[in-house]
PDB file of C-alpha atoms in Angstrom:
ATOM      1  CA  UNK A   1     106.510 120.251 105.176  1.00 78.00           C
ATOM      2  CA  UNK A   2     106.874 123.833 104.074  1.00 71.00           C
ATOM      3  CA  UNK A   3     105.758 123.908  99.777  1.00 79.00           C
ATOM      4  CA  UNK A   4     105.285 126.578  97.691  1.00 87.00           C
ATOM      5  CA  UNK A   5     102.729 127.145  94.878  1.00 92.00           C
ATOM      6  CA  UNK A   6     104.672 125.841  92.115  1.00 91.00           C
ATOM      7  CA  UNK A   7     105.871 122.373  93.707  1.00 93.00           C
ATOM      8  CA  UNK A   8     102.081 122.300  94.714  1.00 96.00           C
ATOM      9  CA  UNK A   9     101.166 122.249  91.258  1.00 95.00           C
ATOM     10  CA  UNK A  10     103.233 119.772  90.067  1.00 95.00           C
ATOM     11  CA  UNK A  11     102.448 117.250  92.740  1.00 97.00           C
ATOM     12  CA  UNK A  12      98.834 118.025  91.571  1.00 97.00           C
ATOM     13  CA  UNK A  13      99.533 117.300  88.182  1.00 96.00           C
ATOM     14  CA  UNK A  14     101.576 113.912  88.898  1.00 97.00           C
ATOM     15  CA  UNK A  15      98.271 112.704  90.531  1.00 98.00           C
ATOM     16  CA  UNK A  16      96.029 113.657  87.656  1.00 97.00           C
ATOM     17  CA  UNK A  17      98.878 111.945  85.179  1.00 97.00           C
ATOM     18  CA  UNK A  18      98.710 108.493  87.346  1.00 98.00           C
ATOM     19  CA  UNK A  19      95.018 108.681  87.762  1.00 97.00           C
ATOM     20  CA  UNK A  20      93.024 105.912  85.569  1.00 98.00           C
ATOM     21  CA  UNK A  21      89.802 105.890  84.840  1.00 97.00           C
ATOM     22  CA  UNK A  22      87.250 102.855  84.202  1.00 97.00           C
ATOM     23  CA  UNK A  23      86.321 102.676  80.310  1.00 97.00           C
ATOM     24  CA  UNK A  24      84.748  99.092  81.004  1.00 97.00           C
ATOM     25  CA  UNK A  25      84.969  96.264  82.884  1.00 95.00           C
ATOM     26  CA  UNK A  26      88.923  96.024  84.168  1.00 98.00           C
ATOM     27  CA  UNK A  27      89.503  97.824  81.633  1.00 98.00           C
ATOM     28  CA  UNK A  28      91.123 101.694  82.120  1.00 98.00           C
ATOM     29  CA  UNK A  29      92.989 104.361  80.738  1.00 98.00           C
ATOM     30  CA  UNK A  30      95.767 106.655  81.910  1.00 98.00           C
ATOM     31  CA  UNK A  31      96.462 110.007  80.783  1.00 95.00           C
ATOM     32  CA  UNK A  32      99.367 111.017  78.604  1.00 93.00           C
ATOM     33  CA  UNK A  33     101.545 113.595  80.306  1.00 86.00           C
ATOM     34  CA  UNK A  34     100.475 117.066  79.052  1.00 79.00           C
ATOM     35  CA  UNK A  35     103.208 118.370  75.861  1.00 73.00           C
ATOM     36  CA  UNK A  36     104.870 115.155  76.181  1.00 69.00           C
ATOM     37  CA  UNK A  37     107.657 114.313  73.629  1.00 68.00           C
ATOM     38  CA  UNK A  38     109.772 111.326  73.186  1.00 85.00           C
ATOM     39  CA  UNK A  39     109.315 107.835  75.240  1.00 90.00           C
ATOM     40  CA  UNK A  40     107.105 107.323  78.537  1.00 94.00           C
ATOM     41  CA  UNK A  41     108.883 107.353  81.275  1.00 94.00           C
ATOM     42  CA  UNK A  42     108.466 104.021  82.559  1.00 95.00           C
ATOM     43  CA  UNK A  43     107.943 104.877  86.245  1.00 97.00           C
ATOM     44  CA  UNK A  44     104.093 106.489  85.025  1.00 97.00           C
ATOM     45  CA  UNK A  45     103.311 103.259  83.576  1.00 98.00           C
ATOM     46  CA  UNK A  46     104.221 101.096  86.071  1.00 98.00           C
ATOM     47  CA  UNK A  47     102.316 103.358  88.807  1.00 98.00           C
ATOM     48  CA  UNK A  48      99.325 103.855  86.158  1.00 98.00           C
ATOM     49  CA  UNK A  49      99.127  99.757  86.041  1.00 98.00           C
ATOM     50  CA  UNK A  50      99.390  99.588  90.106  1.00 98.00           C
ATOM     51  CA  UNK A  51      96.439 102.081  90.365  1.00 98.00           C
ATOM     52  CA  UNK A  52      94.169 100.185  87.683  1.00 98.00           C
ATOM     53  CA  UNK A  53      94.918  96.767  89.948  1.00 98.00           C
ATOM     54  CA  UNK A  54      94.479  98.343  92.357  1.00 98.00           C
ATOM     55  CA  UNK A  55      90.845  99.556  91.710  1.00 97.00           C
ATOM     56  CA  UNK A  56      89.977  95.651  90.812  1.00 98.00           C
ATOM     57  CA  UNK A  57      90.689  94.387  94.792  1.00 98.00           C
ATOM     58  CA  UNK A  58      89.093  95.398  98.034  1.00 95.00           C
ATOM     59  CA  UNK A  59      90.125  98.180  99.504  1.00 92.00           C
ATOM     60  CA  UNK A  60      91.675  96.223 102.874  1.00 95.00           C
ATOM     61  CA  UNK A  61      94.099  94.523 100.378  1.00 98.00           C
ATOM     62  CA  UNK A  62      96.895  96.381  99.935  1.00 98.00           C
ATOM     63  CA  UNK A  63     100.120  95.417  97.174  1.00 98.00           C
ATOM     64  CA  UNK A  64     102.904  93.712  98.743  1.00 98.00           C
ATOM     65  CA  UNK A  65     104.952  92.910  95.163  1.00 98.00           C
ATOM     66  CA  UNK A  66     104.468  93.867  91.760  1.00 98.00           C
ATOM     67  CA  UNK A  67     106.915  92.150  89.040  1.00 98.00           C
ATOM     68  CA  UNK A  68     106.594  94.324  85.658  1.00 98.00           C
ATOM     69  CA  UNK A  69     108.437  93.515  81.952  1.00 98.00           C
ATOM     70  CA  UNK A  70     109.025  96.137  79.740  1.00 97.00           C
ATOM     71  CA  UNK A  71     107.942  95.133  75.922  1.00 97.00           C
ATOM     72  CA  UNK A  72     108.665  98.177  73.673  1.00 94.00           C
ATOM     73  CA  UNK A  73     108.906 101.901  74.345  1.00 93.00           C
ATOM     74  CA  UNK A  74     105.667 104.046  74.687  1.00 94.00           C
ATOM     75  CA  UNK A  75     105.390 107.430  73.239  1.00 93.00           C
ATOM     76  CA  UNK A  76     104.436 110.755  75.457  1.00 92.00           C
ATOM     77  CA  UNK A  77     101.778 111.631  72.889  1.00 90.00           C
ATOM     78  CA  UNK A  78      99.373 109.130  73.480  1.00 93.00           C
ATOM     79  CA  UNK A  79      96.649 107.561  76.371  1.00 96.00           C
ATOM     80  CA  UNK A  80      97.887 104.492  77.825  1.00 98.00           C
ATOM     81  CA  UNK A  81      95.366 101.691  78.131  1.00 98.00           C
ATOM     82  CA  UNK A  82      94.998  99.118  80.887  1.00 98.00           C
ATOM     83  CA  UNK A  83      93.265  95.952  80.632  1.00 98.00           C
ATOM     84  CA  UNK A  84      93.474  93.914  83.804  1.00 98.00           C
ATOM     85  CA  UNK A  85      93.168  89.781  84.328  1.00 98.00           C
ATOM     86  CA  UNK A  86      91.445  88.849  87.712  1.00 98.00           C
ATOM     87  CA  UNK A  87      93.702  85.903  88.276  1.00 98.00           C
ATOM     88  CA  UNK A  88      93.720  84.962  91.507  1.00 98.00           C
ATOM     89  CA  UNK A  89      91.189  86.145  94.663  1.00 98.00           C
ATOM     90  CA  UNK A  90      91.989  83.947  98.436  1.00 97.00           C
ATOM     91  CA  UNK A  91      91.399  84.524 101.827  1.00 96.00           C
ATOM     92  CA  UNK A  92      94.084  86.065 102.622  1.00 97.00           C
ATOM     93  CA  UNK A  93      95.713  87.313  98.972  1.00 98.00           C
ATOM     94  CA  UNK A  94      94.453  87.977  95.758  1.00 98.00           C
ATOM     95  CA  UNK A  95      96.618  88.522  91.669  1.00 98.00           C
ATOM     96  CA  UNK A  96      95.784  90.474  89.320  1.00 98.00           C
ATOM     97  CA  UNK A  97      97.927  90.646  85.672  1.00 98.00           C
ATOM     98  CA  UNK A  98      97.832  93.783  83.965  1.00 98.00           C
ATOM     99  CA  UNK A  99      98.744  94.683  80.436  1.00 98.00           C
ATOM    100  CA  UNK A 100      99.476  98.102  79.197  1.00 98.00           C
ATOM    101  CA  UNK A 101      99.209  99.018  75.452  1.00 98.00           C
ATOM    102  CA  UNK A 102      99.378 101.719  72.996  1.00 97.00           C
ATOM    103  CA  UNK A 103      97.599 101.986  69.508  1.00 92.00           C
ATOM    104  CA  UNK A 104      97.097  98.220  70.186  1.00 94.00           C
ATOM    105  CA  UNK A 105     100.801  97.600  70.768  1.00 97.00           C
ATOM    106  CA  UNK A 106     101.343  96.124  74.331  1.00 98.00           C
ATOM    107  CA  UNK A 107     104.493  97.708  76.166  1.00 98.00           C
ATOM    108  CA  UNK A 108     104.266  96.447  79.475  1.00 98.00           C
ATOM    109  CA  UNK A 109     102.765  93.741  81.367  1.00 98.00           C
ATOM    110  CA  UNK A 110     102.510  93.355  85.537  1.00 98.00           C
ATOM    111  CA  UNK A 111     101.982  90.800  87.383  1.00 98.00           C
ATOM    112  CA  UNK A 112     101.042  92.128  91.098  1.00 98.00           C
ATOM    113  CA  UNK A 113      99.762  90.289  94.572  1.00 98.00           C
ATOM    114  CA  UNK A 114      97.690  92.130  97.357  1.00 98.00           C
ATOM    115  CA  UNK A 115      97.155  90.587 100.806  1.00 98.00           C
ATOM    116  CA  UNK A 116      94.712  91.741 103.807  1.00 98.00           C
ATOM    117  CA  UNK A 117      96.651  93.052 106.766  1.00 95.00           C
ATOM    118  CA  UNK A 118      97.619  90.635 109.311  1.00 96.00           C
ATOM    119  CA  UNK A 119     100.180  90.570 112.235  1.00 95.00           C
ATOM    120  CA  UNK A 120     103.203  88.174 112.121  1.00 96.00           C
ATOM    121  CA  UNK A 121     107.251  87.449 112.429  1.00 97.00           C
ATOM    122  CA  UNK A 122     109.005  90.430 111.997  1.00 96.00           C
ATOM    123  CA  UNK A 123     113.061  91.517 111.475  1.00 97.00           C
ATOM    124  CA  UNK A 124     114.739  93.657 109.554  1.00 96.00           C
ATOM    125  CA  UNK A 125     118.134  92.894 108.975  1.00 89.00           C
ATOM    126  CA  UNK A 126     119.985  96.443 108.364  1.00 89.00           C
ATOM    127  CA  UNK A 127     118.472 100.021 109.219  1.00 95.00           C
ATOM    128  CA  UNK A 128     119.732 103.662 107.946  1.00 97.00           C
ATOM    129  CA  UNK A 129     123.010 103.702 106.694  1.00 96.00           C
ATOM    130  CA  UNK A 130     125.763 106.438 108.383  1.00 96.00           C
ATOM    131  CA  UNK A 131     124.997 108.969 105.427  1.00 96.00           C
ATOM    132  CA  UNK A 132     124.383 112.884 105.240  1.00 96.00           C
ATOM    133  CA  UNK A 133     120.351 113.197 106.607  1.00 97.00           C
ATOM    134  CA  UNK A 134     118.673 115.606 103.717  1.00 96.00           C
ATOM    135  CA  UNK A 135     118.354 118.639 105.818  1.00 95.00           C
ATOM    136  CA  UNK A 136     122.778 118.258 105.906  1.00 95.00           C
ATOM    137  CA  UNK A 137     122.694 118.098 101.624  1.00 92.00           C
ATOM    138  CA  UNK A 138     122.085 120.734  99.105  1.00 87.00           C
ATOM    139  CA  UNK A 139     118.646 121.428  97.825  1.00 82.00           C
ATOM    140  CA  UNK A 140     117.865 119.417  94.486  1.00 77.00           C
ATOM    141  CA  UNK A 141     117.199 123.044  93.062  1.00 76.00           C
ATOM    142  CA  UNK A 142     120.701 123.992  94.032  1.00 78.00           C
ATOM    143  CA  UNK A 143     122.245 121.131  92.472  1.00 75.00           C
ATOM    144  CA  UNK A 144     120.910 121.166  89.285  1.00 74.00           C
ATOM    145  CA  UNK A 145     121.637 125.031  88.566  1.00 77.00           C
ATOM    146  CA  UNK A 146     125.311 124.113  89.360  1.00 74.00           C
ATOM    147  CA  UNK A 147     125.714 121.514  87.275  1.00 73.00           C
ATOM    148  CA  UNK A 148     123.183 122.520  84.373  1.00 72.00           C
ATOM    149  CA  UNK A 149     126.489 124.898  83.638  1.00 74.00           C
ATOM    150  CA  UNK A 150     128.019 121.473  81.995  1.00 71.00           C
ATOM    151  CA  UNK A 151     125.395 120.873  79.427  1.00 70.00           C
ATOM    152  CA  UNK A 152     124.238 121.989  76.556  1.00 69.00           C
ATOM    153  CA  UNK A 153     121.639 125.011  76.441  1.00 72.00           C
ATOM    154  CA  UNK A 154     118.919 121.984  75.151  1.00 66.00           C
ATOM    155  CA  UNK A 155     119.544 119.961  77.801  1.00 68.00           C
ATOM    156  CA  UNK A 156     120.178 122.314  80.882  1.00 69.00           C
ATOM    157  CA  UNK A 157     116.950 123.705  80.124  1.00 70.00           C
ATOM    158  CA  UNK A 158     115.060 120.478  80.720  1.00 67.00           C
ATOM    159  CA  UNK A 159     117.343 119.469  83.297  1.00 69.00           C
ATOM    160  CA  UNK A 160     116.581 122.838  85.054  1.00 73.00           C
ATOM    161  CA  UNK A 161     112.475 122.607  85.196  1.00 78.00           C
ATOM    162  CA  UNK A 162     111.167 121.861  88.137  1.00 82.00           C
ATOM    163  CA  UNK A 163     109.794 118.046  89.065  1.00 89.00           C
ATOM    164  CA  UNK A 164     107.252 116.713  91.499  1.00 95.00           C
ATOM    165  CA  UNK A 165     109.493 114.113  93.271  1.00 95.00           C
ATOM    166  CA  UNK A 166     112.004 116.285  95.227  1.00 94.00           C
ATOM    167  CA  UNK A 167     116.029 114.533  95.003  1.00 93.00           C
ATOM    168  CA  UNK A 168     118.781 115.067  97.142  1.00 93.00           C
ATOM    169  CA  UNK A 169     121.903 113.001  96.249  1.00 91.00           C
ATOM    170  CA  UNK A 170     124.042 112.141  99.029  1.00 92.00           C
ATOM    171  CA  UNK A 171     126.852 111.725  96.955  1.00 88.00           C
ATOM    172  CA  UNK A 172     126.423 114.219  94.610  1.00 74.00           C
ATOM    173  CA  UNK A 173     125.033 114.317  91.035  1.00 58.00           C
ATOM    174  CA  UNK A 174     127.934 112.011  90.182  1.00 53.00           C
ATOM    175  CA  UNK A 175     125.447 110.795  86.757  1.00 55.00           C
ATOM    176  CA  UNK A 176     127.700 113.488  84.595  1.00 62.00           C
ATOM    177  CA  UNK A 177     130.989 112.496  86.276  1.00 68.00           C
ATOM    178  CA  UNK A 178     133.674 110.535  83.840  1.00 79.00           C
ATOM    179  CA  UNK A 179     135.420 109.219  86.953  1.00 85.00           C
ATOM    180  CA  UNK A 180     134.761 105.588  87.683  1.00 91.00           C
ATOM    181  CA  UNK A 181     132.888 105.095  91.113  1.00 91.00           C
ATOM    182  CA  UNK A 182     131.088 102.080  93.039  1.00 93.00           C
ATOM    183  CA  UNK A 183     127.786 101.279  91.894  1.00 94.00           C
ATOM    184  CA  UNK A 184     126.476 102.339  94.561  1.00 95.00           C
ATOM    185  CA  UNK A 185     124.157 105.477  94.948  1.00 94.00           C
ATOM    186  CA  UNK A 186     121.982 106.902  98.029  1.00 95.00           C
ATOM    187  CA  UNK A 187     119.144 109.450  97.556  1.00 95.00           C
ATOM    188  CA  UNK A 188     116.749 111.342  99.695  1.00 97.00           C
ATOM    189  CA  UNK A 189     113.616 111.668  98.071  1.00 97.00           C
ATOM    190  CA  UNK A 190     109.862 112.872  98.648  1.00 98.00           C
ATOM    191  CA  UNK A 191     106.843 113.763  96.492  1.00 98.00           C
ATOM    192  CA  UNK A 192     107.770 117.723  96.535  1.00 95.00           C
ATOM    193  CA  UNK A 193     104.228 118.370  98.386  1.00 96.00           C
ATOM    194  CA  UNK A 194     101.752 116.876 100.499  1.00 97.00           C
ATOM    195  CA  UNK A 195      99.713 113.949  99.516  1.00 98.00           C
ATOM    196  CA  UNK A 196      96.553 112.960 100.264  1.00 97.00           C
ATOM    197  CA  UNK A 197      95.979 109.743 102.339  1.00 97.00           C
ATOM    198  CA  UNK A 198      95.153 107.356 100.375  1.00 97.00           C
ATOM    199  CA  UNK A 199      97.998 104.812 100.852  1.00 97.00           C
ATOM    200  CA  UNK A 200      97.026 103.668  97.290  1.00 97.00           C
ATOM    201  CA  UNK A 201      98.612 107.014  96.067  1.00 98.00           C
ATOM    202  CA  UNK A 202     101.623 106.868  98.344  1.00 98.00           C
ATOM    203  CA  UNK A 203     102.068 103.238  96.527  1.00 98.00           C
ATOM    204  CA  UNK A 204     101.435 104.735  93.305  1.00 98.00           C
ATOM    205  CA  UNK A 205     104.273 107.830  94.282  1.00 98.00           C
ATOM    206  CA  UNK A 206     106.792 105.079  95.505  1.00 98.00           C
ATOM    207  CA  UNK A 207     106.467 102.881  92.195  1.00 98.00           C
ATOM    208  CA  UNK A 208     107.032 106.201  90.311  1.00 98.00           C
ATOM    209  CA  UNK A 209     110.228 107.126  91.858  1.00 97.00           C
ATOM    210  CA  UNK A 210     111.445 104.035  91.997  1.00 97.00           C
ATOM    211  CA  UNK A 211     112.257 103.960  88.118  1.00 96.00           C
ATOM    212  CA  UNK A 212     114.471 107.070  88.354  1.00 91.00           C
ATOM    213  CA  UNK A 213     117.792 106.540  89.683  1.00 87.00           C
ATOM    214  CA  UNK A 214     118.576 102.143  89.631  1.00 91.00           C
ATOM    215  CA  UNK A 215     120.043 102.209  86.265  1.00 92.00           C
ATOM    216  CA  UNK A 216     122.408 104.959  86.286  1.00 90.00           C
ATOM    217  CA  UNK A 217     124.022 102.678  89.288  1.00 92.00           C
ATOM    218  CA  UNK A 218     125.158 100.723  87.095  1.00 93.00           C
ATOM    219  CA  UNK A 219     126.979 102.950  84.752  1.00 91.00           C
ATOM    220  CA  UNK A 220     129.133 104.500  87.977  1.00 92.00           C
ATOM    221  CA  UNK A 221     132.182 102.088  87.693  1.00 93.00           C
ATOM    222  CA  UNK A 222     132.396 102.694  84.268  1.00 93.00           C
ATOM    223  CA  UNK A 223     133.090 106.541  84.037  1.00 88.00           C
ATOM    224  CA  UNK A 224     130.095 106.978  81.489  1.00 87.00           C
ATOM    225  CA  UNK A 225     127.163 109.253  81.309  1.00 80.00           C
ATOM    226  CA  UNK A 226     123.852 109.589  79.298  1.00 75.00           C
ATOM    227  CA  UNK A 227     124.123 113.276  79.436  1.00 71.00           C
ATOM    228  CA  UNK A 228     127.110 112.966  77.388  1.00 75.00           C
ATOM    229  CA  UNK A 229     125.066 110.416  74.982  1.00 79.00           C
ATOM    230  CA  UNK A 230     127.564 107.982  75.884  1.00 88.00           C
ATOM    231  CA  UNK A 231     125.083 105.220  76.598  1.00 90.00           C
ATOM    232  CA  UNK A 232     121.855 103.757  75.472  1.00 90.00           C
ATOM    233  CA  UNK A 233     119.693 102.273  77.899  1.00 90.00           C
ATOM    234  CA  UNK A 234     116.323 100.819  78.939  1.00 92.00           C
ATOM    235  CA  UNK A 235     114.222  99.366  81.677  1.00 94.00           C
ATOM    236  CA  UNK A 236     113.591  95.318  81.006  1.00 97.00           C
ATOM    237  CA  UNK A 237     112.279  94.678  83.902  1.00 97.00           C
ATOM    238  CA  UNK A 238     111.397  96.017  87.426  1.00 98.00           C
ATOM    239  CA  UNK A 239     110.413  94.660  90.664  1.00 98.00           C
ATOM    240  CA  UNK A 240     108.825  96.451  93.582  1.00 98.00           C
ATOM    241  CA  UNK A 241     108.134  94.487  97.210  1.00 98.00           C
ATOM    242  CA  UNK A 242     106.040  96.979  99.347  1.00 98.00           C
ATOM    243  CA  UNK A 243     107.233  96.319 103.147  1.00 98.00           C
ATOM    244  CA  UNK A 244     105.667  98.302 105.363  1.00 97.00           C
ATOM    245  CA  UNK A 245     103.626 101.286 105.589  1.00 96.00           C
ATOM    246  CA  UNK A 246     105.300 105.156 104.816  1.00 98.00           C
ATOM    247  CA  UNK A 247     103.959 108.224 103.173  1.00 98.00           C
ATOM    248  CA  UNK A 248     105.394 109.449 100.004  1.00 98.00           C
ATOM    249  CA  UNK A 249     105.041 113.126 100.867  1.00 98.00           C
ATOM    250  CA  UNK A 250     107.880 112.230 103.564  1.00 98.00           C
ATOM    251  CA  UNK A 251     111.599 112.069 103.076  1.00 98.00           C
ATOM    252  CA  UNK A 252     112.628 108.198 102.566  1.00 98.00           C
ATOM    253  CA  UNK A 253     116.300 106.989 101.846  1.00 98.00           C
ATOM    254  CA  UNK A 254     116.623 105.218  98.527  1.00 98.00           C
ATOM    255  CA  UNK A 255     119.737 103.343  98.539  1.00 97.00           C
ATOM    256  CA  UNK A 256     120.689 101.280  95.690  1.00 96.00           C
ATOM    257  CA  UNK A 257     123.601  99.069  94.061  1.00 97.00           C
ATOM    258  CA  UNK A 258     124.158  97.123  90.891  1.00 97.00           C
ATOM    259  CA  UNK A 259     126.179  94.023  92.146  1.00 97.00           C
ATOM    260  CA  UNK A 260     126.580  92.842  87.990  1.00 97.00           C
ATOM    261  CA  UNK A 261     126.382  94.214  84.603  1.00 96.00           C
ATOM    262  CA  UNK A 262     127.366  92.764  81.309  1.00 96.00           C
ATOM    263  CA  UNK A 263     126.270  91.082  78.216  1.00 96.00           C
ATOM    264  CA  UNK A 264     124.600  94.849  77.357  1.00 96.00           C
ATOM    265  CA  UNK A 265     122.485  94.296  80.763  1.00 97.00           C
ATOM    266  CA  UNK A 266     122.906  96.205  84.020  1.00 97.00           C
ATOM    267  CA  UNK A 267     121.537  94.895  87.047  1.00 98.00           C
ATOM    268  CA  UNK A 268     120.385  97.006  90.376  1.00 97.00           C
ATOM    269  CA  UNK A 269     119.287  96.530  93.749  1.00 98.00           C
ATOM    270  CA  UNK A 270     117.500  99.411  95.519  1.00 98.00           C
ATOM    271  CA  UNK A 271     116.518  99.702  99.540  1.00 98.00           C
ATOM    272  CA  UNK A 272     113.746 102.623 100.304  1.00 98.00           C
ATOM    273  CA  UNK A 273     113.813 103.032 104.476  1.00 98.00           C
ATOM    274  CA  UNK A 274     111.856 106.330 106.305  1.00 98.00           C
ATOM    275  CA  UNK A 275     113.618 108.418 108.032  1.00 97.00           C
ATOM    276  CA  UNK A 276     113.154 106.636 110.962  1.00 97.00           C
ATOM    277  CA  UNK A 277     114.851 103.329 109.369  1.00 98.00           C
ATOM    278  CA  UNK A 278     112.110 101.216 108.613  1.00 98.00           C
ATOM    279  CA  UNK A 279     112.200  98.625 105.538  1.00 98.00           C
ATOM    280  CA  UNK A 280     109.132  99.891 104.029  1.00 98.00           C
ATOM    281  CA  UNK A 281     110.353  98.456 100.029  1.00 98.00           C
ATOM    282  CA  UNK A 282     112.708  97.286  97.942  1.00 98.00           C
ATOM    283  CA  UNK A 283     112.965  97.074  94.567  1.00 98.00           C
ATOM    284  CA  UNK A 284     115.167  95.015  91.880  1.00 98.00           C
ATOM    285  CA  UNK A 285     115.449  96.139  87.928  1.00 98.00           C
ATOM    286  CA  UNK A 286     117.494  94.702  84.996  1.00 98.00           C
ATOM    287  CA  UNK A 287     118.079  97.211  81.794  1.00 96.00           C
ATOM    288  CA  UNK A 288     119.599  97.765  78.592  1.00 95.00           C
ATOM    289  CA  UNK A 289     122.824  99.344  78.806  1.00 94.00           C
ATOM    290  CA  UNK A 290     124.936  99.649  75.381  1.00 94.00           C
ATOM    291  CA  UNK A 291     127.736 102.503  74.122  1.00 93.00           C
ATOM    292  CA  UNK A 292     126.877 104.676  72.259  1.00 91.00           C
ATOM    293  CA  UNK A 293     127.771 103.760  68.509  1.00 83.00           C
ATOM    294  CA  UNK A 294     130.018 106.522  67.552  1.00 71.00           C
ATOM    295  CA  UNK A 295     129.495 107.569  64.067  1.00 56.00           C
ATOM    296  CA  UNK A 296     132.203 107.404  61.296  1.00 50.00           C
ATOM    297  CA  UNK A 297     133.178 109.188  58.362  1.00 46.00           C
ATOM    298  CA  UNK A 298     131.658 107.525  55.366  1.00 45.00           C
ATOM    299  CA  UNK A 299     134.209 109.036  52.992  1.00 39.00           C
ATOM    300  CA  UNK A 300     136.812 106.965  55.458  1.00 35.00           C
TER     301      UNK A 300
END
């Protein structure tokens, strides 16, 4: 995997930003990302509560599902704290609940299950689709210059800096497209530079990424864009199912669909194979999705 210094240093700085650290018993704190304006993404603090689990179970436990509700928005400009509920601890499995809060204001809770490693059954119903591999698709770099020439100067300059979870679209940045499409999306994606081995992290990378691209899906049939501020939308809830193992720092497929949305919901459906067409998670999210309310003359 050939890096360079700068994708280096953001993968660096992702880590450090999903690290928690222990301010008492099950209790932590994650950091706040560094100049950060506006809402958390939610993708941090779902990964953030993973990790604090995550240091509450033995290490030969690994997550296999983690089922998280979104309460309220949290802001960029503050610590996030963690306070985890040893629920459950078996033989073979143990639960932990997790609740995340700001200025004590909780904005997410998690409910997640670890099990010890054990052989069984095995099938996998479908493997790699017949799409574009990433080496056939444009660099995410490459994309976003092209079509950072249809937004505002504001926004093509955030659109434009560089991120530690490399993208490459097999369809095509279709998100800024008014041309209704099939909810259905496929991405290539990777952290941008090696990881260390800790599946924990490669966990914690996964549940980050996995926030980014399952409720756009659900816009596609509708011809409508958030870059245009056509939409208003949240997470409500997300899902994650950890299959088998992968690493993070290698390119994985992450196909997804939204088979419904209505009633100012959009549901998705997303499939995350390697390269080499393994199952290794899937993931299921609900959100907010609402027009934009156009504003209107008062004088009118």
């Amino acid at each position: 995997m050939a890096t360079d210094p700068i994708s280096e240093k953001l993968v660096a700085g992702l880590l450090r930003l999903l690290d928690v650290h222990q301010i008492g018993e099950d209790r932590f704190t994650g950091r706040h990302k560094k100049d950060g304006v506006g809402r958390v993404f939610g993708g941090q603090v779902i990964a953030q509560a993973l990790l604090a689990a995550e240091k509450t179970v033995p290490e030969d436990r690994a997550a296999h599902s983690l089922h998280a509700y979104f309460l309220r928005g949290g802001s960029e400009g503050f610590d996030v704290d963690y306070s985890v509920d040893r629920q459950f601890d078996g033989g073979s499995f143990s639960n932990r609940r997790v609740v995340a809060g700001q200025e004590g204001r909780p904005i997410l809770n998690v409910a997640a299950s670890f099990q010890r490693y054990e052989e069984g059954l095995h099938h996998q119903a479908e493997g790699l689709p017949d799409v574009p591999g990433p080496d056939d698709l444009p660099s995410e770099a490459e994309e976003r210059i092209r079509l950072a020439k249809e937004l505002p100067e504001e926004k093509a300059r955030f659109f434009l800096r560089p991120r530690p979870i490399e993208t490459r679209a097999v369809e095509g940045r279709h998100w800024n497209s008014s041309e209704p499409t099939a909810p259905v999306s496929h991405s290539w994606i990777r952290a941008a530079a090696p990881l260390p081995d800790d599946p924990r992290i490669h966990r914690a990378i996964l549940a980050y990424a996995s926030d980014m691209q399952l409720l756009g899906t659900s816009m596609l049939p509708h011809g409508l864009s958030w870059a245009r501020n056509e939409i208003v939308g949240a997470s409500l809830d997300h899902t994650i199912w950890f299959h088998e193992a992968f690493r993070a720092d290698e390119w994985m497929l992450y196909q997804s669909d939204s088979p419904w949305t209505g009633r100012g919901r959009g549901f998705n459906r997303g499939r995350i194979l390697s390269a080499d067409g393994r199952l290794v998670a899937s993931v299921a999210q609900e959100g907010m999705v609402r027009r934009t309310k156009k504003r209107t003359d008062a004088s009118s």
